[in-house]
XYZ file of C-alpha atoms in Angstrom:
710
model
C -35.787 81.660 74.776
C -37.145 80.766 78.257
C -38.283 77.516 79.999
C -42.159 78.417 79.003
C -40.930 78.733 75.446
C -39.467 75.451 75.270
C -42.287 73.823 76.968
C -44.528 75.318 74.273
C -42.602 74.126 71.338
C -42.250 70.874 72.852
C -46.238 70.641 73.113
C -46.706 71.531 69.517
C -44.187 69.066 68.276
C -45.883 66.409 70.191
C -49.540 67.372 68.804
C -48.033 67.679 65.363
C -46.558 63.964 65.622
C -50.092 62.759 67.077
C -51.844 64.116 64.122
C -49.669 62.856 61.604
C -49.636 59.367 63.179
C -53.641 59.567 63.504
C -53.905 60.407 59.793
C -51.442 57.743 58.780
C -53.478 55.185 60.962
C -56.918 56.368 59.256
C -55.349 55.770 55.952
C -54.119 52.438 56.535
C -57.576 51.691 57.960
C -59.305 53.035 54.820
C -57.084 51.081 52.856
C -57.725 47.854 54.436
C -61.547 48.541 54.459
C -61.354 49.199 50.724
C -59.616 46.035 50.432
C -62.340 43.912 52.186
C -65.150 45.722 50.197
C -63.642 45.010 47.000
C -63.037 41.157 48.172
C -66.861 41.205 48.807
C -67.676 42.399 45.448
C -65.408 39.443 43.895
C -67.060 36.963 46.015
C -70.687 38.227 45.021
C -69.516 37.952 41.292
C -68.370 34.484 41.764
C -71.455 33.505 43.400
C -73.279 35.055 40.316
C -75.091 37.425 42.417
C -74.511 40.301 39.764
C -77.189 42.761 40.972
C -75.664 42.812 44.507
C -72.101 43.193 43.121
C -73.384 45.934 41.087
C -74.772 47.810 44.055
C -71.881 47.023 46.231
C -69.368 48.500 43.599
C -71.215 51.503 43.011
C -71.623 52.301 46.971
C -68.083 51.699 47.255
C -67.217 54.074 44.423
C -69.404 56.671 46.119
C -67.749 56.274 49.398
C -64.117 56.483 47.908
C -65.000 59.714 45.898
C -66.371 61.439 49.182
C -63.320 60.209 51.371
C -60.619 60.738 48.523
C -58.690 57.768 50.061
C -58.842 55.343 47.236
C -55.965 55.300 44.922
C -56.423 55.211 41.184
C -54.818 51.775 40.691
C -57.130 50.538 43.268
C -60.011 52.070 41.074
C -58.499 50.567 37.948
C -58.360 47.065 39.585
C -61.918 47.032 40.587
C -62.950 48.066 37.075
C -61.139 45.317 35.528
C -62.468 42.814 38.029
C -66.155 43.756 36.981
C -65.146 43.995 33.430
C -63.693 40.170 33.275
C -67.154 39.434 34.718
C -69.153 41.308 31.974
C -70.543 44.114 34.195
C -69.686 46.745 31.613
C -71.979 49.608 32.760
C -70.567 49.455 36.605
C -67.073 48.992 35.214
C -67.465 52.354 33.098
C -68.234 54.409 36.116
C -65.139 52.840 37.990
C -62.763 53.274 34.979
C -63.971 57.133 34.525
C -63.035 57.627 38.363
C -59.627 56.031 37.876
C -59.356 58.270 34.720
C -59.888 61.506 36.731
C -57.222 60.554 39.274
C -54.577 59.624 36.576
C -55.368 62.991 34.744
C -55.007 64.855 37.842
C -51.668 63.298 38.499
C -50.404 63.723 35.213
C -49.735 60.106 34.478
C -50.074 59.685 30.642
C -49.511 55.989 30.263
C -52.084 55.078 32.793
C -54.498 57.625 31.329
C -53.991 55.880 27.901
C -54.475 52.272 29.401
C -57.681 53.330 31.307
C -59.153 54.934 28.147
C -58.506 51.653 26.392
C -60.466 49.742 29.103
C -63.297 52.255 28.802
C -63.142 51.635 24.925
C -63.577 48.116 25.525
C -66.309 48.373 27.829
C -68.379 50.587 25.466
C -67.545 48.325 22.652
C -69.285 45.459 24.527
C -72.351 47.704 25.047
C -72.371 48.372 21.363
C -71.632 51.980 21.906
C -69.037 51.968 18.951
C -68.796 55.759 18.163
C -67.854 56.380 22.064
C -65.404 53.443 22.058
C -63.581 55.033 18.803
C -63.499 58.177 20.644
C -61.441 56.651 23.753
C -59.228 54.635 21.206
C -58.260 57.811 19.357
C -57.743 59.601 22.576
C -55.393 56.990 23.913
C -53.568 56.648 20.451
C -52.716 60.254 20.680
C -51.004 59.917 24.001
C -49.387 56.583 22.776
C -47.829 58.373 20.009
C -46.492 61.398 22.211
C -44.930 58.900 24.659
C -43.838 56.578 21.851
C -45.299 53.565 23.596
C -45.414 50.868 20.885
C -47.042 48.328 23.152
C -49.843 50.428 24.000
C -50.202 51.195 20.323
C -50.176 47.790 19.305
C -53.195 47.074 21.867
C -55.199 49.902 20.791
C -54.740 48.648 17.235
C -56.106 45.385 18.314
C -59.037 47.078 19.941
C -59.546 49.500 16.783
C -59.799 46.445 14.629
C -62.344 44.606 16.900
C -64.589 47.675 17.047
C -64.360 48.305 13.204
C -65.082 44.390 12.709
C -68.072 44.586 15.057
C -69.357 47.806 13.291
C -69.429 45.956 10.004
C -66.503 47.842 8.513
C -64.800 44.252 7.996
C -62.033 44.863 5.366
C -61.063 48.210 7.123
C -60.537 46.229 10.309
C -57.838 44.058 8.904
C -55.149 46.666 8.711
C -55.102 47.688 12.598
C -55.026 44.087 13.308
C -52.159 43.172 11.259
C -50.252 46.049 12.579
C -51.052 44.697 16.044
C -49.998 41.296 15.140
C -46.684 42.296 13.910
C -45.639 43.838 17.068
C -46.880 40.917 19.132
C -45.092 38.363 16.992
C -41.969 40.337 17.006
C -42.011 40.669 20.996
C -43.026 36.989 21.539
C -46.313 38.027 23.060
C -48.029 34.729 22.731
C -51.737 35.442 24.512
C -52.041 38.820 22.553
C -50.900 37.299 19.287
C -53.294 34.412 19.854
C -56.386 37.012 20.365
C -55.178 38.941 17.380
C -54.996 35.921 15.226
C -58.393 34.803 16.396
C -59.940 38.326 15.459
C -58.399 37.940 11.913
C -59.877 34.590 11.556
C -63.264 36.067 12.365
C -62.942 38.650 9.573
C -62.144 36.076 6.981
C -64.876 33.905 8.419
C -67.411 36.861 7.766
C -65.915 37.306 4.351
C -66.789 33.625 3.825
C -63.311 32.528 3.175
C -63.725 29.387 5.553
C -60.367 27.775 4.586
C -58.415 30.959 5.259
C -60.372 31.650 8.701
C -59.662 28.152 9.872
C -55.872 28.571 9.173
C -56.058 31.652 11.398
C -58.083 29.788 14.277
C -55.559 26.981 14.110
C -52.538 29.238 14.335
C -54.316 30.992 17.289
C -54.760 27.792 19.083
C -51.170 26.444 18.286
C -49.628 29.805 19.673
C -50.785 29.161 23.188
C -51.467 25.304 23.316
C -48.424 24.980 25.519
C -49.386 27.939 27.830
C -52.454 26.173 29.072
C -54.346 29.614 28.914
C -57.832 27.786 29.540
C -60.141 30.895 28.745
C -58.502 31.870 25.502
C -58.224 27.991 24.303
C -62.094 27.577 24.928
C -62.836 30.708 23.004
C -61.094 29.686 20.098
C -62.423 26.114 20.271
C -65.871 27.695 20.326
C -65.090 29.802 17.162
C -63.779 26.848 15.308
C -67.085 25.264 16.295
C -68.988 28.337 14.777
C -66.943 28.230 11.566
C -67.937 24.632 11.275
C -71.555 25.495 11.923
C -71.498 28.098 9.267
C -70.066 25.634 6.634
C -72.660 22.963 7.371
C -70.833 20.594 9.302
C -73.193 20.745 12.255
C -71.846 17.447 14.025
C -68.495 18.838 13.939
C -69.477 22.191 15.288
C -71.345 20.606 18.230
C -68.114 18.821 19.279
C -65.988 21.624 18.937
C -68.344 24.069 20.785
C -68.780 21.375 23.705
C -64.919 21.259 23.912
C -64.671 25.024 24.144
C -67.542 25.340 26.759
C -65.987 22.546 28.788
C -62.607 24.637 29.006
C -64.471 28.011 29.652
C -66.787 26.379 32.479
C -63.423 26.249 34.537
C -63.020 29.850 34.129
C -64.830 32.960 35.713
C -65.578 34.499 32.177
C -69.121 34.241 32.326
C -69.448 36.327 28.973
C -67.693 33.756 26.866
C -69.485 30.910 28.793
C -72.862 32.529 27.397
C -71.566 33.131 24.230
C -70.547 29.384 23.893
C -74.030 28.322 25.171
C -75.725 30.497 22.371
C -73.544 28.853 19.775
C -74.184 25.304 20.934
C -78.032 25.981 21.082
C -77.792 27.189 17.551
C -75.860 24.017 16.656
C -78.464 21.854 18.410
C -81.344 23.580 16.516
C -79.637 23.190 13.086
C -79.060 19.643 14.262
C -82.907 19.094 14.673
C -82.719 18.957 18.626
C -84.723 22.158 18.929
C -85.965 21.719 22.255
C -82.397 21.310 23.871
C -81.074 24.145 21.476
C -83.799 26.348 22.784
C -83.166 25.956 26.349
C -79.503 26.752 25.952
C -80.409 29.960 24.049
C -82.948 30.983 26.637
C -80.290 30.362 29.367
C -77.679 32.388 27.505
C -80.392 35.162 26.711
C -80.999 35.439 30.296
C -77.091 36.301 31.096
C -77.287 38.854 27.951
C -80.015 40.695 29.218
C -78.588 41.305 32.785
C -75.260 42.145 31.505
C -76.475 44.836 29.150
C -74.707 43.523 25.892
C -76.776 44.659 23.012
C -74.843 42.593 20.702
C -75.303 39.340 22.568
C -79.069 39.981 23.144
C -79.372 40.690 19.394
C -77.643 37.393 18.527
C -79.397 35.342 21.055
C -82.795 36.790 19.901
C -82.074 36.137 16.278
C -81.254 32.536 17.205
C -84.462 32.051 19.418
C -86.524 33.247 16.442
C -84.965 30.961 14.102
C -85.482 28.087 16.248
C -89.026 28.526 16.610
C -89.243 28.952 12.849
C -87.507 25.607 12.602
C -90.391 24.278 15.280
C -92.905 25.861 12.973
C -94.105 28.254 15.900
C -94.358 31.111 13.563
C -96.210 33.353 16.146
C -93.571 32.890 18.895
C -90.649 33.510 15.983
C -92.757 36.751 15.202
C -92.743 37.895 18.718
C -89.075 37.556 19.020
C -88.406 39.218 15.791
C -90.734 42.164 16.647
C -88.923 42.763 19.837
C -85.626 42.530 18.278
C -86.433 45.039 15.417
C -87.760 47.378 18.451
C -84.416 46.988 20.323
C -82.472 47.423 17.138
C -84.248 50.609 16.284
C -83.697 51.830 19.887
C -80.040 51.269 19.300
C -80.021 52.335 15.535
C -78.419 49.174 14.367
C -79.727 49.244 10.743
C -78.318 45.959 10.106
C -79.973 44.354 13.116
C -83.325 45.892 12.088
C -82.778 44.227 8.366
C -82.271 40.719 10.018
C -85.004 40.647 12.362
C -87.293 42.045 9.629
C -86.260 39.298 7.343
C -87.158 36.834 10.004
C -90.667 38.698 10.271
C -91.012 38.360 6.527
C -90.441 34.645 6.732
C -92.901 34.198 9.670
C -95.542 36.284 7.775
C -95.273 34.230 4.610
C -95.388 30.868 6.496
C -98.675 32.102 8.007
C -99.915 33.179 4.795
C -100.180 36.699 5.585
C -98.566 38.020 2.518
C -99.962 41.552 2.644
C -97.993 42.222 5.899
C -95.022 40.267 4.208
C -95.235 42.723 1.341
C -95.182 45.725 3.985
C -92.305 44.144 5.597
C -90.560 44.025 2.315
C -91.185 47.724 1.586
C -89.693 48.651 5.099
C -86.533 46.652 4.459
C -86.094 48.263 0.973
C -86.134 51.708 2.624
C -83.790 50.750 5.223
C -81.392 49.277 2.764
C -81.161 52.842 1.274
C -80.845 54.391 4.737
C -78.013 51.819 5.415
C -76.188 52.648 2.292
C -76.333 56.293 2.938
C -75.271 55.836 6.510
C -72.381 53.679 5.524
C -71.195 56.164 2.832
C -71.237 58.995 5.760
C -69.646 56.800 8.316
C -66.911 55.928 5.929
C -66.217 59.704 5.030
C -66.234 60.676 8.666
C -63.935 57.933 9.637
C -61.459 58.762 7.064
C -61.611 62.304 8.160
C -61.031 61.529 11.695
C -58.036 59.255 10.726
C -56.623 62.146 8.949
C -57.422 64.567 11.678
C -55.721 62.068 14.295
C -52.719 61.881 12.163
C -52.453 65.619 11.801
C -52.935 66.192 15.389
C -50.371 63.648 16.459
C -47.728 64.925 14.096
C -48.376 68.443 15.151
C -47.924 67.389 18.812
C -44.726 65.667 17.988
C -43.301 68.610 16.243
C -44.329 70.886 18.639
C -42.861 68.908 21.531
C -39.625 68.682 19.472
C -39.662 72.403 18.908
C -40.163 73.231 22.693
C -37.273 71.161 23.663
C -35.154 72.640 20.908
C -36.196 76.334 21.718
C -35.330 75.554 25.413
C -31.982 74.224 24.522
C -31.156 77.008 21.974
C -32.300 79.799 24.073
C -29.330 79.414 26.511
C -26.659 79.645 24.015
C -28.061 81.278 20.548
C -29.568 84.609 19.889
C -32.859 85.727 18.621
C -31.992 85.062 15.171
C -31.661 81.355 15.537
C -35.018 81.105 17.402
C -36.716 82.992 14.592
C -35.019 80.459 11.983
C -36.357 77.491 13.816
C -39.735 79.196 13.981
C -40.056 80.003 10.240
C -38.737 76.024 9.709
C -41.599 74.725 11.949
C -44.072 77.010 10.010
C -42.848 75.565 6.876
C -43.035 72.401 8.039
C -46.671 72.518 9.275
C -47.417 74.254 5.974
C -45.909 71.362 4.119
C -47.898 68.683 6.178
C -51.268 70.547 5.787
C -50.737 70.472 1.877
C -49.783 66.797 1.960
C -52.689 65.887 4.154
C -55.157 67.858 1.681
C -53.606 65.835 -1.056
C -53.901 62.667 0.747
C -57.630 63.403 1.767
C -58.409 64.051 -1.842
C -56.865 60.785 -3.178
C -58.753 58.848 -0.420
C -61.926 60.621 -1.268
C -61.612 59.662 -5.051
C -61.131 55.994 -3.826
C -64.158 56.093 -1.449
C -66.476 57.521 -4.321
C -65.411 54.496 -6.600
C -65.969 51.977 -3.860
C -69.717 53.692 -3.070
C -70.479 53.303 -6.729
C -69.389 49.556 -6.666
C -71.396 49.047 -3.330
C -74.601 50.640 -5.231
C -74.309 48.199 -8.039
C -73.870 45.219 -5.710
C -76.884 46.526 -3.607
C -78.942 46.531 -6.826
C -77.997 43.250 -7.824
C -78.849 41.783 -4.271
C -82.259 43.327 -4.342
C -82.930 41.696 -7.575
C -81.822 38.225 -6.077
C -84.172 39.062 -3.172
C -87.139 39.782 -5.401
C -86.702 36.482 -7.328
C -86.223 34.611 -3.929
C -89.218 36.082 -2.523
C -91.360 34.969 -5.623
C -90.056 31.331 -5.108
C -90.557 31.560 -1.521
C -94.209 32.600 -2.070
C -94.717 29.801 -4.674
C -93.092 27.116 -2.496
C -95.226 28.195 0.795
C -98.662 27.558 -1.301
C -97.765 24.116 -2.568
C -97.062 20.789 -1.396
C -93.313 19.943 -2.871
C -94.055 16.306 -3.145
C -97.401 16.114 -5.285
C -97.383 19.824 -6.445
C -100.968 20.260 -5.058
C -101.825 23.254 -3.231
C -101.322 23.078 0.735
C -103.426 24.284 3.579
C -102.333 27.905 3.550
C -103.572 28.149 -0.179
C -106.998 26.682 0.845
C -107.303 29.136 3.854
C -106.617 32.145 1.579
C -109.320 30.965 -0.715
C -111.894 29.231 1.132
C -113.631 32.316 2.879
C -114.301 33.875 -0.371
C -115.648 30.813 -1.943
C -118.142 30.420 1.176
C -119.411 33.847 0.882
C -120.058 33.649 -2.778
C -121.750 30.457 -2.313
C -123.885 31.780 0.459
C -124.721 35.010 -1.519
C -125.916 32.731 -4.650
C -128.124 30.728 -2.178
C -129.831 33.766 -0.803
C -130.393 35.064 -4.316
C -132.057 31.783 -5.367
C -133.209 29.823 -2.278
C -134.316 26.385 -1.807
C -133.729 25.159 -5.443
C -130.871 23.024 -4.493
C -130.683 22.491 -8.396
C -128.351 25.414 -9.429
C -124.748 25.063 -9.425
C -124.198 27.346 -6.443
C -123.109 24.737 -3.940
C -119.663 24.129 -2.515
C -118.905 20.285 -2.214
C -115.996 19.134 0.382
C -114.459 15.465 0.177
C -112.037 14.278 2.470
C -110.113 11.313 0.855
C -107.881 9.017 2.499
C -105.463 6.171 1.110
C -106.580 2.944 2.604
C -103.897 0.929 4.624
C -101.089 3.468 3.284
C -98.717 2.591 6.448
C -98.565 -0.995 4.982
C -97.307 0.272 1.659
C -94.429 2.224 3.549
C -93.609 -0.927 5.809
C -93.799 -3.303 3.042
C -92.142 -1.363 0.186
C -90.367 1.686 1.719
C -91.036 5.390 2.059
C -89.806 6.035 -1.503
C -92.428 3.668 -2.848
C -94.846 5.425 -0.531
C -93.984 8.699 -2.083
C -94.588 7.603 -5.536
C -98.063 6.341 -4.707
C -98.876 9.773 -3.158
C -97.592 11.636 -6.372
C -99.386 9.318 -8.579
C -102.383 9.308 -6.356
C -102.456 13.257 -6.719
C -102.433 12.681 -10.669
C -105.559 10.438 -10.447
C -107.351 13.111 -8.253
C -106.446 15.604 -11.117
C -108.103 13.556 -13.720
C -111.255 12.864 -11.529
C -111.802 16.284 -10.560
C -112.059 19.592 -12.658
C -109.205 22.357 -13.053
C -111.529 24.697 -11.174
C -111.990 22.481 -8.268
C -109.492 22.987 -5.397
C -107.152 19.761 -4.785
C -105.468 20.188 -1.569
C -102.795 17.829 0.077
C -104.250 17.931 3.685
C -101.360 15.890 5.366
C -99.856 12.719 5.284
C -102.045 10.267 3.056
C -105.280 12.808 3.422
C -106.347 14.728 0.666
C -109.308 17.177 0.472
C -111.083 18.421 -2.643
C -113.615 21.455 -2.656
C -115.749 21.607 -5.770
C -116.899 24.810 -6.949
C -119.923 25.816 -8.673
C -121.684 22.407 -8.202
C -124.912 20.825 -6.993
C -125.268 18.784 -3.963
C -126.814 16.070 -5.886
C -123.544 15.541 -7.480
C -121.766 14.430 -4.240
C -122.307 10.492 -4.414
C -121.613 10.597 -8.295
C -118.261 12.453 -7.768
C -117.313 10.421 -4.736
C -118.159 6.861 -6.585
C -116.275 8.173 -9.668
C -113.170 8.931 -7.539
C -113.676 5.671 -5.680
C -113.699 3.651 -8.849
C -110.856 5.522 -10.685
C -108.462 4.907 -7.767
C -109.546 1.039 -7.237
C -108.939 0.519 -11.062
C -105.750 2.310 -11.712
C -102.247 0.383 -11.299
C -99.698 2.354 -9.237
C -96.350 1.869 -10.262
C -93.693 1.768 -7.422
C -90.776 0.478 -9.350
C -91.366 -3.170 -9.092
C -91.966 -5.818 -11.725
C -95.639 -5.455 -11.314
C -97.817 -2.313 -10.197
C -99.920 -2.331 -7.093
C -103.620 -1.446 -6.506
C -104.877 0.467 -3.880
C -108.250 1.777 -2.632
C -109.491 4.833 -0.806
C -112.285 5.900 1.756
C -114.096 9.262 1.308
C -115.827 11.346 3.617
C -117.973 14.257 2.155
C -120.394 16.948 3.000
C -122.009 20.129 1.595
C -119.992 23.164 2.429
C -121.108 24.159 4.738
C -123.823 21.731 5.870
C -126.374 23.770 7.567
C -125.520 27.412 6.114
C -123.405 29.004 8.774
C -122.824 32.631 8.255
C -119.459 32.881 10.017
C -116.574 31.536 8.144
C -114.566 30.002 10.949
C -117.484 28.224 12.413
C -118.694 27.082 8.883
C -115.223 25.529 8.055
C -114.747 23.955 11.288
C -118.196 22.219 11.480
C -117.890 21.072 7.850
C -114.310 19.487 8.349
C -115.603 17.831 11.466
C -118.416 16.411 9.680
C -116.247 15.079 6.574
C -113.622 13.582 9.138
C -116.545 11.874 11.074
C -118.021 10.395 7.775
C -114.353 9.250 6.723
C -114.170 7.546 9.916
C -117.537 5.886 9.354
C -116.356 4.643 5.902
C -113.151 2.964 7.429
C -115.157 1.168 10.170
C -117.674 0.200 7.676
C -114.915 -1.779 5.598
C -112.915 0.881 3.413
C -113.134 1.319 -0.320
C -116.283 3.395 -0.038
C -117.942 6.563 0.904
C -120.290 8.010 3.204
C -121.461 11.689 3.475
C -124.091 14.187 4.099
C -125.924 15.674 0.963
C -127.624 18.259 3.123
C -129.224 18.723 6.515
C -132.915 19.135 7.059
C -134.985 21.701 9.011
C -137.463 19.154 10.225
C -136.530 17.018 13.041
C -136.382 13.177 12.483
C -138.110 10.727 14.547
C -134.894 8.441 14.639
C -131.734 10.605 14.366
C -128.683 8.962 13.141
C -125.473 9.077 15.257
C -124.199 11.818 12.811
C -127.371 14.094 13.474
C -126.955 13.568 17.383
C -123.171 14.487 17.351
C -123.435 17.699 15.285
C -127.062 18.915 16.682
C -128.755 18.349 13.274
C -132.599 18.157 13.216
C -132.045 15.688 10.599
C -129.980 14.963 7.535
C -129.832 13.076 4.144
C -126.817 10.640 4.103
C -125.737 8.627 1.182
C -123.347 5.905 1.266
C -121.744 3.300 -1.064
C -122.380 0.549 1.412
C -125.861 -1.354 1.293
C -127.753 1.397 3.056
C -127.560 3.866 5.951
C -128.172 1.384 8.530
C -125.162 -0.707 7.410
C -122.905 2.014 8.504
C -120.806 1.487 11.466
C -120.357 4.928 13.208
C -117.804 6.035 15.523
C -118.744 6.182 19.086
C -120.448 9.346 20.088
C -118.361 11.942 22.011
C -119.895 13.719 24.910
C -121.561 16.829 23.777
């Protein structure tokens, strides 16, 4: 080779070295750039700028996929960072990229670990069927690789998924298998998480003592390690158990302790759950405003993270808070939104929970027809839920059997492959044939055994389905009895046994229409029993009774007063506990001329009746009455007629009190011809004139309240 040949070789070698060095420099630069970008994502998450963090992570993923320079481990680290911040949708995309790289490289253990992380993200998003698929794929790999630690972690995740799906008792078995491994290997954190989940299952099964024991064991196992996040979660679950058993103050203390621990960590998901529990506890304790504020704060995070389960729990808690505040329309709005979301997510249990709240809201609002419609829908959903649970149980059983069959088959195939390779070097065709026949026999035996076990499991499952059907029928009967009781309670005042406002509002429109129709059939008589009379009765100086003798004595007076009213008025009259010490009476099929007589009979009966409040001597009380024809001026529209009538009798009652109490003032009828000197009542309500009756000396002696601006 000449000098020119050597020169050419030297040039080529130098060019190759420069190219390799340039590629290495670019790789290092790309690696540093990705690390910087990941640090930016972490800073955005710490600043709670979640939307910007999601966008940054997805852009980084796109760049990495195009350049093919980010390692699978880097993808996995970024996915864990997002998952720990409860950004589960974005973490799924990152973990899928890592899984693709690990699959290409044939790294089975890392594939299984990434499948486990994907299952965790899907479970937080309530995509349980997808999560189960990932767990089963990972379990097949763990069995082939004989990775016992990974099996334990997968059993833990499987138990959590089954628990959140409502398969409570089924979830115990994988959790106990995981606990056994973690305890044998002194893995404190994993053991604590597993104990916590087992405690939650017993809490769901209403075994509070056993649940508290597991929670305490979970706390004790890591108390010395100072694992702040996990300690905070356990404290909040102890608080949730106290809340469930009715120890509200104890629950608030425990949840507050847990929340203080969690606030020192970056687990925003656990913080939101703790705030939601604390909000529920405050609502139960009567501090609904503070509780509702915490619930709304937690709901904002739940909506942004896409966690359907957390959103559902928050919306249920908010609706229950509104029910406590008697804001039935707001509760109904939350319950309807929750029902729609549950229907989208095919969450039958969630639909039943929100429909139950709708039922309570409609009953409280007095809309019983809508409540009955909701009851019918709930019954249909229960039947669908029963069929769905039966189908899911069978499918789950078949999937587990198929998983065992595939895993065992893969193990045997792997063993037979190794044996075949070893035997091929030193044994002849006959030995190979022998092993093949043995393998076939083994597979056949396994298939027969699997078929037998499947049949046994199916028999057990059918027996459980029959039992569940009987339980469901019993619960339906209990619900029907509870609904009847609820309907009765919603229409009566519990102290006096009188009807309440809901009952009046359901009965009054029909009574007004009947009265107006009768008036049109025989107009201007004023003597036929076609009028509705309305009296508002107030116990005089009732506050003094409470102040002097106590609220128990006040309750006795209210109850006895109701009995007096029952004696004064007819059984066909509507006697209503209007509120506090006020009672409303609507006399049906009466004449307007009877109003003074009825009012005086009521006043006299109350004044002459001794009221026993548990002292040596009974006490005497008086009452003030305002009354009017219902409606006073024959309005056609029910809402206008009732509001106008109530305003008139309330004004007349106020005049009675100003004029000295223990008396009555009221309107017998309104006149069509204007009076020369209208009364303050005529002026206030724009009546041309009115015929007023009073128990005081005369109309001129009545002290009227100040006239409001028109």
